[in-house]
XYZ file of C-alpha atoms in Angstrom:
753
model
C -24.445 -51.774 65.060
C -22.690 -49.659 67.632
C -19.095 -49.076 68.768
C -18.234 -52.043 71.165
C -14.426 -51.384 71.188
C -13.460 -52.530 74.570
C -10.401 -50.485 74.811
C -12.393 -47.265 74.450
C -13.112 -45.642 77.809
C -15.037 -42.533 76.593
C -15.478 -42.598 72.829
C -18.574 -44.107 71.948
C -19.980 -43.777 75.626
C -23.177 -41.809 76.643
C -21.458 -39.404 78.847
C -23.376 -36.373 80.547
C -23.890 -33.324 78.301
C -21.779 -30.459 79.324
C -24.445 -28.045 78.660
C -27.418 -30.204 79.782
C -27.811 -28.991 83.439
C -27.770 -25.166 82.417
C -30.354 -25.578 79.734
C -32.828 -27.754 81.658
C -32.589 -25.370 84.665
C -32.810 -22.057 82.528
C -29.226 -20.962 83.655
C -28.022 -20.939 79.928
C -27.484 -17.437 78.647
C -28.773 -16.998 75.050
C -28.357 -13.829 72.863
C -31.599 -12.095 74.152
C -30.543 -12.751 77.624
C -27.558 -10.372 77.377
C -28.102 -6.908 78.780
C -25.710 -3.950 79.437
C -26.046 -0.756 81.633
C -27.490 2.129 79.428
C -28.491 -0.320 76.766
C -31.012 0.949 74.129
C -33.292 -0.916 71.766
C -33.301 -1.346 68.060
C -36.016 -2.026 65.703
C -36.433 -2.438 62.010
C -38.872 -0.839 59.529
C -39.741 -3.376 56.934
C -41.242 -3.090 53.457
C -44.873 -3.713 53.206
C -44.525 -4.651 49.531
C -43.100 -7.557 47.763
C -41.533 -5.601 45.055
C -41.053 -1.748 45.138
C -38.714 0.942 44.054
C -37.722 3.117 46.910
C -38.046 6.607 45.517
C -37.227 8.324 48.834
C -36.824 7.844 52.547
C -37.479 10.622 55.004
C -36.262 9.916 58.531
C -36.240 13.540 59.913
C -39.358 13.132 62.315
C -38.203 9.792 63.524
C -34.768 11.379 64.280
C -36.384 14.213 66.206
C -38.696 12.004 68.142
C -37.917 12.127 71.851
C -35.980 9.106 73.052
C -34.556 8.184 69.653
C -30.800 7.960 69.673
C -29.842 6.528 66.224
C -31.408 5.917 62.783
C -29.983 3.745 60.007
C -30.799 3.461 56.222
C -28.848 2.086 53.440
C -26.576 5.040 53.202
C -25.044 3.739 56.527
C -24.249 0.297 55.186
C -21.217 -0.096 52.884
C -22.266 -0.459 49.221
C -20.527 -3.364 47.283
C -21.353 -2.212 43.734
C -22.902 -4.909 41.576
C -20.626 -4.170 38.577
C -17.427 -4.659 40.460
C -17.991 -8.476 40.542
C -18.367 -10.958 43.419
C -16.903 -10.256 46.813
C -17.129 -13.682 48.553
C -17.122 -14.355 52.209
C -17.515 -18.281 52.374
C -20.407 -18.912 50.096
C -21.996 -15.364 50.669
C -21.478 -12.603 48.223
C -21.105 -9.403 50.142
C -22.993 -7.454 47.053
C -26.132 -9.356 47.994
C -25.527 -9.223 51.750
C -25.297 -5.297 51.924
C -28.617 -5.269 50.043
C -30.179 -7.994 52.228
C -29.564 -6.290 55.608
C -30.902 -3.138 54.180
C -32.777 -2.383 51.033
C -30.733 -0.109 48.796
C -32.657 0.841 45.514
C -35.471 -1.418 45.655
C -37.532 -3.445 48.457
C -37.410 -6.963 47.095
C -39.724 -8.948 49.505
C -42.348 -8.306 52.093
C -40.234 -7.716 55.260
C -37.182 -6.422 53.579
C -35.358 -3.933 56.013
C -35.597 -0.396 54.722
C -34.590 1.478 57.980
C -33.876 1.014 61.626
C -34.022 3.043 64.756
C -32.645 2.740 68.252
C -34.432 4.124 71.280
C -34.341 4.153 75.056
C -37.383 1.877 75.035
C -38.901 -0.661 72.605
C -42.053 1.318 72.630
C -40.601 4.536 71.489
C -38.556 2.734 68.879
C -41.840 1.182 67.483
C -43.530 4.635 67.610
C -40.588 6.228 65.570
C -40.864 3.631 62.918
C -44.286 4.891 62.095
C -42.726 8.356 61.619
C -40.386 7.278 58.815
C -41.791 8.147 55.509
C -40.918 5.897 52.593
C -42.194 6.750 48.973
C -42.521 3.517 47.226
C -43.203 2.832 43.585
C -44.990 -0.668 43.751
C -43.698 -3.056 41.053
C -45.081 -6.387 39.836
C -43.834 -9.320 41.787
C -43.085 -12.893 41.266
C -43.165 -15.240 44.190
C -43.092 -18.873 42.937
C -40.091 -20.145 41.034
C -42.609 -21.043 38.098
C -43.831 -17.500 37.946
C -40.384 -16.019 38.033
C -39.336 -17.710 34.942
C -42.277 -16.994 32.746
C -42.012 -14.720 29.751
C -42.809 -11.145 30.981
C -42.113 -11.980 34.595
C -41.065 -9.081 36.999
C -37.227 -8.886 36.824
C -35.674 -8.498 40.257
C -32.160 -7.436 39.132
C -31.593 -5.661 35.702
C -28.020 -6.883 35.563
C -28.914 -10.637 35.761
C -29.077 -12.079 32.304
C -29.631 -15.720 30.909
C -29.102 -16.574 27.422
C -28.183 -12.917 26.761
C -31.570 -11.542 28.087
C -32.665 -9.974 31.323
C -33.755 -12.900 33.540
C -34.547 -14.262 37.145
C -32.196 -17.186 36.389
C -29.159 -16.212 38.133
C -26.959 -19.245 37.511
C -26.772 -22.880 36.660
C -24.869 -25.953 37.993
C -24.451 -29.088 35.813
C -22.999 -32.529 36.353
C -22.512 -35.191 33.627
C -21.353 -38.715 33.700
C -21.278 -40.987 30.712
C -23.828 -40.534 27.945
C -27.329 -40.110 29.305
C -29.003 -40.145 25.884
C -27.344 -43.409 25.030
C -28.289 -44.862 28.560
C -31.985 -44.300 28.010
C -31.841 -45.994 24.552
C -30.730 -49.154 26.616
C -33.740 -48.839 29.071
C -36.520 -51.277 29.049
C -38.461 -49.139 31.440
C -38.297 -45.391 31.889
C -40.121 -43.214 34.547
C -40.308 -39.545 34.219
C -42.168 -37.190 36.612
C -42.258 -33.695 37.799
C -42.348 -32.507 41.365
C -42.984 -29.362 43.406
C -41.907 -28.346 46.905
C -42.633 -25.287 48.959
C -40.308 -23.098 50.833
C -39.965 -24.154 54.422
C -38.372 -22.610 57.508
C -35.646 -24.051 59.703
C -38.024 -23.535 62.665
C -35.334 -22.849 65.278
C -36.947 -21.911 68.652
C -34.677 -18.960 69.572
C -35.223 -15.814 67.156
C -32.364 -13.862 65.885
C -31.095 -11.596 68.503
C -27.896 -9.529 69.241
C -26.456 -6.915 71.605
C -23.577 -4.696 70.349
C -21.435 -2.372 72.248
C -18.852 0.096 71.106
C -16.313 1.523 73.499
C -14.733 4.832 73.676
C -11.823 3.607 71.651
C -13.897 2.407 68.824
C -13.681 -1.247 69.633
C -16.939 -3.210 69.231
C -18.238 -6.369 71.203
C -20.963 -8.325 69.429
C -23.038 -10.929 71.474
C -25.245 -12.746 69.089
C -27.070 -15.984 68.278
C -25.161 -17.383 65.289
C -23.473 -20.479 63.925
C -20.221 -18.806 63.437
C -18.679 -15.867 65.443
C -15.892 -15.516 62.975
C -18.613 -15.163 60.210
C -20.248 -12.557 62.334
C -17.046 -10.529 62.750
C -16.027 -10.661 59.085
C -19.566 -9.829 57.667
C -19.920 -6.880 60.200
C -16.428 -5.581 59.245
C -17.416 -5.610 55.495
C -20.838 -3.999 56.002
C -19.744 -1.236 58.340
C -16.342 -0.503 57.099
C -14.760 -1.415 60.441
C -11.529 -3.259 60.687
C -11.999 -6.999 61.828
C -9.337 -6.245 64.528
C -11.646 -3.760 65.994
C -14.507 -6.268 66.423
C -14.978 -8.849 69.088
C -17.820 -11.435 68.286
C -18.899 -13.515 71.156
C -21.179 -16.538 70.558
C -23.935 -16.972 72.948
C -25.736 -20.357 73.531
C -27.789 -21.009 70.601
C -31.420 -22.101 70.593
C -31.387 -23.826 67.167
C -29.966 -22.866 63.888
C -29.956 -25.843 61.326
C -28.154 -23.582 58.824
C -30.435 -20.655 59.326
C -27.945 -18.732 61.612
C -25.001 -18.939 59.032
C -25.582 -15.398 57.779
C -26.453 -12.218 59.619
C -29.432 -9.876 59.846
C -29.437 -7.686 62.798
C -25.762 -7.303 63.875
C -24.343 -4.712 61.400
C -27.540 -2.547 62.051
C -26.953 -2.687 65.680
C -23.219 -1.896 65.272
C -23.942 1.235 63.253
C -26.419 2.354 65.749
C -24.081 1.674 68.643
C -21.394 3.791 66.974
C -23.900 6.547 66.280
C -25.365 6.688 69.614
C -22.298 5.699 71.888
C -24.626 3.281 73.752
C -25.026 -0.524 73.595
C -27.827 -1.518 71.223
C -30.003 -4.571 71.622
C -32.061 -6.062 68.862
C -34.376 -9.141 68.971
C -36.470 -10.315 65.991
C -40.155 -11.197 66.699
C -41.352 -14.469 65.578
C -43.102 -12.723 62.699
C -39.945 -10.974 61.484
C -38.174 -14.340 61.527
C -40.562 -15.935 59.174
C -40.776 -12.727 56.934
C -37.208 -11.813 56.685
C -34.868 -14.661 57.534
C -33.991 -17.286 55.184
C -36.076 -20.421 54.818
C -34.742 -22.992 52.304
C -35.926 -23.023 48.771
C -39.123 -23.999 47.311
C -38.549 -25.961 44.054
C -39.611 -27.492 40.776
C -38.040 -30.524 39.346
C -38.125 -33.074 36.779
C -36.409 -36.455 37.167
C -36.237 -39.243 34.513
C -34.742 -42.658 35.227
C -34.329 -45.728 32.984
C -33.571 -49.258 33.938
C -33.190 -52.690 32.350
C -35.572 -55.422 33.132
C -33.332 -56.956 35.663
C -33.402 -53.437 37.585
C -29.991 -52.225 36.449
C -30.307 -48.435 36.261
C -28.763 -47.409 32.961
C -29.584 -43.706 32.967
C -30.609 -40.872 35.359
C -31.464 -37.176 34.626
C -32.523 -34.553 37.054
C -33.343 -31.051 36.486
C -33.976 -28.639 39.472
C -35.260 -25.123 39.556
C -34.732 -23.614 43.069
C -35.922 -20.285 44.617
C -33.001 -18.239 45.861
C -35.335 -15.531 47.269
C -34.454 -11.985 46.487
C -30.780 -12.666 45.841
C -28.722 -15.305 43.987
C -27.774 -18.152 46.039
C -30.073 -21.205 46.156
C -28.567 -24.550 47.127
C -28.424 -26.136 43.616
C -25.141 -27.582 44.539
C -26.814 -29.963 46.902
C -29.685 -30.734 44.705
C -27.670 -31.505 41.582
C -24.838 -32.942 43.470
C -26.538 -35.319 45.959
C -29.616 -36.440 44.079
C -27.971 -39.657 42.666
C -25.281 -39.770 45.378
C -26.411 -43.090 46.703
C -26.294 -44.869 43.316
C -23.795 -46.338 40.617
C -25.232 -45.123 37.433
C -23.264 -45.354 34.254
C -25.044 -42.571 32.605
C -26.357 -39.534 34.535
C -26.856 -35.812 34.113
C -28.081 -33.288 36.565
C -28.784 -29.627 36.142
C -29.696 -26.920 38.789
C -31.152 -23.544 38.144
C -30.704 -20.699 40.707
C -33.802 -18.510 40.535
C -34.385 -15.166 42.259
C -37.991 -14.268 43.227
C -39.644 -11.811 45.660
C -39.221 -13.686 48.918
C -36.632 -13.524 51.701
C -33.112 -14.652 50.806
C -32.628 -18.313 51.365
C -30.277 -19.698 53.859
C -28.979 -23.153 54.439
C -31.212 -25.758 55.984
C -29.645 -29.053 56.925
C -27.936 -30.495 53.762
C -29.170 -27.660 51.782
C -30.746 -28.623 48.554
C -30.117 -32.310 49.073
C -33.531 -33.305 50.454
C -35.131 -31.641 47.368
C -32.864 -33.607 45.141
C -33.550 -36.809 46.916
C -37.411 -36.257 47.017
C -37.637 -36.391 43.311
C -35.282 -39.051 42.619
C -36.440 -41.351 45.434
C -40.028 -41.109 44.393
C -39.271 -41.872 40.752
C -37.237 -44.872 41.934
C -40.250 -46.188 43.929
C -42.408 -45.978 40.823
C -39.763 -47.625 38.709
C -39.645 -50.614 41.245
C -43.367 -51.028 41.041
C -43.113 -51.086 37.207
C -40.221 -53.698 37.443
C -42.246 -55.594 40.136
C -39.164 -55.296 42.307
C -38.886 -54.728 46.011
C -37.885 -51.098 46.254
C -35.083 -51.755 48.609
C -33.786 -54.503 46.456
C -33.846 -52.190 43.445
C -31.653 -49.623 45.569
C -29.286 -52.491 46.724
C -28.822 -53.821 43.241
C -27.683 -50.219 42.079
C -25.885 -49.167 45.340
C -22.875 -47.037 45.187
C -19.904 -48.635 46.935
C -16.228 -48.092 47.570
C -14.611 -47.297 43.940
C -17.867 -45.932 42.553
C -17.541 -42.713 40.597
C -20.324 -40.302 41.794
C -22.309 -38.316 39.293
C -20.844 -35.084 40.905
C -17.259 -36.297 40.368
C -15.490 -38.023 43.188
C -14.661 -41.740 43.571
C -16.119 -43.011 46.734
C -13.753 -44.466 49.466
C -14.720 -46.775 52.124
C -18.362 -46.111 52.772
C -21.603 -47.802 54.040
C -24.505 -47.109 51.804
C -24.972 -50.794 50.882
C -25.114 -51.602 54.566
C -27.781 -49.381 55.311
C -30.074 -50.967 52.679
C -29.137 -54.447 53.950
C -29.895 -53.666 57.563
C -33.146 -52.000 56.418
C -34.168 -55.169 54.411
C -33.427 -57.382 57.483
C -35.040 -55.193 60.106
C -38.438 -56.290 61.744
C -39.962 -52.977 60.834
C -39.650 -53.862 56.987
C -41.518 -57.071 57.650
C -44.194 -55.774 60.204
C -47.840 -56.247 59.106
C -49.852 -53.103 58.041
C -53.489 -52.197 58.831
C -56.039 -50.905 56.468
C -55.231 -47.198 55.351
C -51.670 -47.672 56.322
C -48.621 -47.821 53.993
C -45.034 -48.250 54.019
C -42.362 -46.412 52.048
C -38.448 -46.238 51.775
C -36.033 -43.835 50.432
C -32.250 -43.277 50.657
C -30.139 -40.131 50.930
C -26.561 -38.630 50.626
C -24.870 -35.590 51.863
C -21.312 -34.604 51.020
C -20.144 -33.659 54.549
C -17.225 -31.104 54.991
C -13.952 -30.182 56.712
C -12.656 -26.608 56.927
C -10.691 -24.425 59.312
C -10.709 -25.168 62.898
C -8.684 -24.279 65.960
C -8.541 -25.552 69.516
C -6.558 -24.852 72.607
C -5.965 -27.357 75.492
C -4.847 -26.101 78.911
C -3.986 -28.298 82.007
C -5.122 -26.672 85.226
C -2.974 -26.771 88.313
C -5.164 -29.581 89.918
C -4.809 -31.862 86.716
C -8.202 -31.001 85.276
C -8.148 -30.020 81.490
C -9.858 -26.989 79.801
C -10.360 -27.526 76.050
C -11.580 -24.443 73.936
C -12.643 -24.626 70.362
C -14.013 -21.951 67.988
C -17.328 -23.557 66.894
C -20.702 -22.711 68.478
C -22.263 -25.967 69.662
C -25.422 -26.721 67.960
C -25.164 -30.522 67.741
C -23.394 -31.659 70.828
C -19.805 -30.935 69.698
C -18.778 -30.163 73.360
C -19.813 -33.625 74.591
C -17.976 -35.168 71.692
C -14.936 -33.114 72.246
C -15.009 -34.043 75.960
C -15.151 -37.740 75.050
C -12.251 -37.425 72.704
C -10.097 -35.353 74.930
C -10.676 -37.658 77.876
C -9.914 -40.692 75.762
C -6.715 -39.470 74.351
C -5.292 -38.269 77.733
C -6.574 -41.252 79.577
C -8.260 -39.351 82.345
C -11.953 -39.404 83.574
C -14.454 -37.626 81.470
C -15.567 -35.453 84.247
C -12.147 -33.823 84.576
C -12.617 -32.233 81.016
C -14.342 -28.878 80.621
C -15.120 -27.683 77.040
C -15.599 -23.949 76.323
C -16.511 -22.175 72.959
C -13.981 -19.169 72.289
C -14.862 -15.919 70.912
C -12.828 -14.137 68.096
C -10.282 -12.799 70.378
C -9.656 -16.019 72.450
C -9.278 -18.726 69.845
C -7.783 -19.116 66.379
C -10.046 -18.757 63.306
C -12.602 -21.441 62.989
C -15.054 -21.824 60.116
C -18.801 -21.774 61.044
C -20.930 -24.549 62.394
C -22.480 -26.216 59.487
C -21.933 -28.908 56.738
C -21.724 -31.606 59.279
C -18.134 -30.564 59.882
C -17.741 -29.632 63.436
C -17.120 -32.911 65.323
C -15.065 -33.997 62.332
C -12.947 -30.816 62.326
C -12.825 -30.088 65.921
C -11.880 -33.834 66.815
C -8.870 -33.403 64.450
C -7.513 -30.182 66.181
C -8.284 -31.418 69.554
C -6.318 -34.597 68.756
C -3.291 -32.632 67.614
C -3.515 -30.207 70.650
C -3.767 -33.287 72.913
C -0.778 -34.973 71.287
C 1.328 -31.894 71.865
C 0.108 -31.801 75.533
C 1.239 -35.458 75.796
C 4.586 -34.875 74.237
C 5.156 -32.116 76.624
C 4.129 -34.349 79.623
C 6.427 -37.050 78.653
C 9.412 -34.288 78.471
C 8.528 -33.144 81.903
C 8.428 -36.615 83.404
C 11.858 -37.246 81.808
C 13.092 -34.067 83.257
C 11.839 -35.186 86.664
C 13.264 -38.665 86.343
C 16.349 -37.273 84.523
C 16.139 -39.673 81.518
C 15.438 -39.099 77.682
C 11.937 -38.093 76.865
C 11.918 -41.021 74.282
C 12.217 -43.445 77.336
C 8.827 -42.130 78.624
C 5.490 -43.610 77.503
C 2.014 -42.130 78.218
C -0.598 -44.743 79.276
C -4.032 -44.258 80.940
C -3.325 -40.862 82.096
C 0.220 -41.391 83.401
C 3.788 -40.867 82.266
C 5.657 -44.238 82.728
C 9.221 -45.513 81.886
C 9.078 -47.320 78.528
C 10.814 -50.222 80.061
C 13.250 -51.504 82.809
C 16.164 -50.054 80.925
C 14.740 -46.692 81.365
C 14.755 -46.974 84.990
C 12.289 -48.061 87.815
C 10.201 -45.182 88.414
C 6.629 -44.759 89.904
C 4.149 -43.518 87.176
C 3.456 -39.755 87.285
C -0.248 -38.921 86.704
C -1.425 -35.881 85.005
C -2.378 -34.327 88.214
C 1.026 -35.011 89.647
C 2.909 -33.416 86.608
C 0.305 -30.375 86.843
C 1.300 -29.905 90.422
C 5.149 -29.781 89.468
C 4.488 -27.671 86.401
C 6.440 -24.613 87.869
C 9.708 -26.700 88.166
C 9.430 -28.353 84.863
C 8.883 -25.322 82.662
C 5.744 -23.463 83.686
C 2.030 -23.811 82.525
C 1.139 -26.806 80.365
C -0.980 -26.289 77.252
C -1.024 -26.379 73.540
C -3.147 -25.409 70.592
C -3.668 -26.624 67.047
C -5.200 -24.826 64.072
C -5.627 -26.382 60.610
C -7.749 -26.484 57.545
C -9.014 -29.942 58.019
C -9.572 -32.371 54.970
C -10.563 -35.896 54.649
C -14.334 -35.529 55.222
C -16.367 -38.206 53.430
C -19.952 -38.221 52.536
C -22.786 -39.877 54.639
C -25.428 -42.156 53.479
C -28.793 -43.219 55.013
C -31.951 -45.296 54.231
C -35.212 -44.810 55.841
C -38.363 -46.780 56.542
C -41.485 -44.948 56.888
C -45.089 -46.163 57.914
C -48.121 -43.748 57.677
C -51.939 -43.927 58.172
C -54.467 -41.904 56.354
C -57.857 -40.730 57.538
C -59.795 -40.862 54.299
C -62.525 -38.673 55.591
C -60.333 -35.729 56.738
C -57.227 -36.318 54.528
C -54.959 -36.185 57.606
C -51.748 -38.363 57.438
C -50.058 -39.597 60.641
C -46.677 -41.184 60.639
C -47.002 -44.196 62.773
C -43.361 -45.835 62.660
C -40.026 -44.651 61.408
C -36.669 -46.312 61.404
C -33.605 -44.461 60.066
C -30.365 -46.391 59.161
C -27.086 -44.381 58.757
C -23.577 -44.790 58.243
C -22.470 -42.574 60.970
C -18.724 -43.273 60.745
C -17.756 -43.469 64.420
C -20.396 -42.492 67.028
C -18.230 -40.508 69.412
C -21.373 -39.716 71.552
C -24.082 -41.958 70.718
C -27.069 -39.997 72.383
C -26.250 -37.002 70.314
C -26.052 -39.133 67.088
C -29.332 -40.650 67.635
C -30.620 -37.126 68.405
C -29.399 -35.873 65.151
C -30.875 -38.638 63.239
C -34.252 -38.196 65.039
C -34.160 -34.480 64.591
C -33.605 -34.642 61.039
C -36.520 -37.226 60.590
C -38.923 -34.873 62.613
C -38.042 -31.826 60.382
C -38.516 -33.804 57.229
C -41.854 -35.192 58.222
C -42.944 -31.563 58.848
C -41.625 -30.490 55.234
C -43.497 -33.609 53.940
C -46.885 -33.340 55.390
C -47.576 -29.721 56.821
C -44.949 -27.068 56.516
C -45.064 -24.339 53.838
C -44.998 -20.623 53.206
C -48.214 -19.194 52.063
C -48.389 -15.819 50.108
C -51.380 -13.709 49.388
C -52.031 -12.083 45.944
C -49.863 -9.036 46.979
C -46.939 -11.185 47.785
C -47.175 -10.866 51.378
C -46.529 -13.836 53.645
C -49.803 -14.930 55.213
C -48.676 -17.394 57.854
C -45.786 -15.697 59.609
C -46.145 -17.543 63.027
C -46.038 -21.045 64.531
C -49.786 -20.951 64.883
C -50.430 -20.870 61.089
C -47.059 -22.283 59.978
C -47.535 -25.946 60.928
C -44.506 -27.582 62.361
C -44.900 -31.057 63.876
C -45.030 -31.240 67.637
C -44.537 -34.213 69.995
C -48.109 -35.388 69.491
C -47.741 -35.472 65.766
C -44.793 -38.014 65.822
C -44.231 -41.623 66.886
C -41.037 -42.736 68.458
C -38.295 -42.293 65.894
C -35.985 -45.271 65.715
C -32.272 -44.560 64.867
C -30.065 -47.537 63.823
C -26.389 -46.364 63.813
C -24.077 -48.343 61.339
C -20.456 -47.643 62.373
C -18.086 -47.790 59.266
C -15.186 -45.522 60.468
C -13.703 -42.901 58.167
C -10.296 -44.046 57.691
C -9.236 -40.439 57.004
C -10.025 -39.354 60.639
C -8.095 -40.133 63.727
C -11.382 -41.309 65.496
C -13.300 -42.523 62.397
C -15.672 -39.436 62.305
C -17.874 -39.062 59.233
C -20.340 -36.371 60.119
C -23.973 -37.138 60.707
C -26.139 -33.990 61.167
C -27.454 -33.403 57.760
C -28.025 -36.823 55.999
C -30.913 -37.604 58.448
C -33.214 -34.957 56.657
C -32.250 -35.924 53.064
C -34.527 -39.195 52.516
C -37.485 -38.148 54.686
C -39.908 -36.482 52.263
C -39.463 -39.291 49.624
C -40.068 -42.086 52.452
C -43.141 -40.386 53.589
C -44.373 -39.840 50.087
C -43.810 -43.445 49.027
C -45.515 -44.645 52.195
C -48.562 -42.303 51.341
C -48.570 -44.051 47.809
C -48.543 -47.403 49.428
C -51.516 -46.688 51.611
C -53.776 -45.161 49.011
C -52.388 -46.334 45.662
C -52.322 -42.736 44.543
C -49.012 -40.766 43.764
C -48.406 -37.258 45.147
C -46.159 -35.052 43.384
C -46.065 -31.783 45.458
C -45.307 -30.964 49.008
C -46.560 -30.644 51.647
C -48.882 -33.559 51.383
C -51.460 -31.611 53.648
C -55.037 -32.674 54.271
C -56.514 -30.667 51.487
C -54.020 -32.164 48.819
C -54.654 -35.601 50.147
C -58.617 -34.942 49.843
C -58.135 -33.502 46.314
C -56.541 -36.753 45.266
C -59.079 -39.041 47.276
C -62.436 -37.368 46.232
C -62.210 -38.004 42.502
C -61.177 -41.602 43.204
C -64.221 -42.006 45.737
C -66.450 -40.481 43.155
C -65.332 -42.771 40.440
C -65.883 -45.813 42.758
C -69.453 -44.517 43.550
């Protein structure tokens, strides 16, 4: 179901990508492509230990090494004391950020930065790192979430207490609806299972990179790969003690983020060294550094219990989630506890999330952070419940589907939304009825993500020739420039080709929150609409001035100012280009801006069908067919919406079947590279089918709902349920890699013999 509104000229059309030609020809400039005269290179010394007290650091030999221009340790980064309480910037606590970018008292994970140098060449910088002497007291470590919670586990932070005792449990989040215990007493069938997932990386192709220059007057300019230039400016100001007004952050093209570039790693180090040396400092992470020291999403343990009556009515649901935060508090328990039962209308439900620190790199957001973990457990238990009830798994979901007016477990009452429609279309789709071959299986799952609004800014300027430049404040990682061009062209009534969309830096556009939460097309469309409406009001005024009539007697239609009727006078229409050409005589340049804290974002829902095939001899699992159904609100640019859906599915398949962080007995990451960290590639995947269901969000001028995160949420459960259908055996931990599949199959084969 796609947008077929005949009145739309550009919204809903598959227009050319504004960034497409530059990216396919190699002209697009990414952070690592940025260079300056006199530039020097920065490199980071990282802890070889998972957990160690830093007794002393001696940098004197490195400082004296020929070619070294600056050295940084924790004393150069602003300290935000633990006992002073939280200092939040968005969802990040600066107490943790100052310790994450540079270890202070202890190294808390393998790869934790302990010092950095800047030198005239990369080779000199690498040699100088070897000269820095760090005296470590190696401490016991806890890698997995389960180990971190055991009695006697190594405690990462002495100040963190749980139930009055030092603990690695840094916090909890709980949601309740109804009386869950009473609900289970009503149940005829109850399924309770435990699950485990491993940490997985976002897997962006472009590593973290930045170039920082500080001018003679102390003003800094930062070019970096990030999902939010205003976030970069603010965090760097906090961590270096500079005023935000002295920092200009410029977003480069970004080679992927998926949430992993919503915090900073290198920028404050480069900024300090640029100030010390008086030279521009460039830093680029190696792929190994990306894996060791930038945020994956959490590994987890979970326990889910669901009870239903014989007719399939779910009467109670309970989910408990323990998520790895990495070395510092902040795992996405909100997504796990808040979204797990999101698609369902359950009278009695309870979710509880535990934020658990362990000796791993600090987690970062990853596409609907926490929600895929929550859905994995719930959707697998639902599949088992359907089996016990002898119900079709989609029919079970449809019977208990949330709808307009349903009060969600996490609190809000749902407005107009399309979850039921995703299930109905999945039930009716040819994929669901297609025959399966031996060793093949089919699974389904559903998912929910909150979506978000937040602060956004846009400027719209009319050029002298009638073309339009729109500037927004969000890095484009999901097609927001293409959507913005469609919206601007639609509102102004001009050809799409006459609109250029730019991403502004912190000195050229008003504050805009970072790109994440499926917020950007939603939020930027709002401010672009407001700016366009202001421009149209001004164009009507200018036409009225030329015609010497009242502005209220002028309308704007199809890119032209026209008299509202015969009573207003008989004048030939004035096009945007004509009005732009006469701008000087009607008041000067034409343009307008808008900034607002956008509200009205509504959650997104999806239902997925997955087919797999298993090689019983090797344990390898292939996904052979996949169809994702999603309520996308209004598809402003259908190609990008489909791309978001396909991308989320591809990532979820990797999470389900092959991706995981593997640590050795010393707490060191063993597979810090794409060769050993097994992300799916094209040959691992079938064509991924995307079915867009357009149920516009009534709180948005174009009906946008946000689509980027929901596609990842159901995938792992859909794959797991398909694998069960193929083999008749259940899997309760991810990834379902060949060794795990063989571990399940071999006892079955022996029993058969």
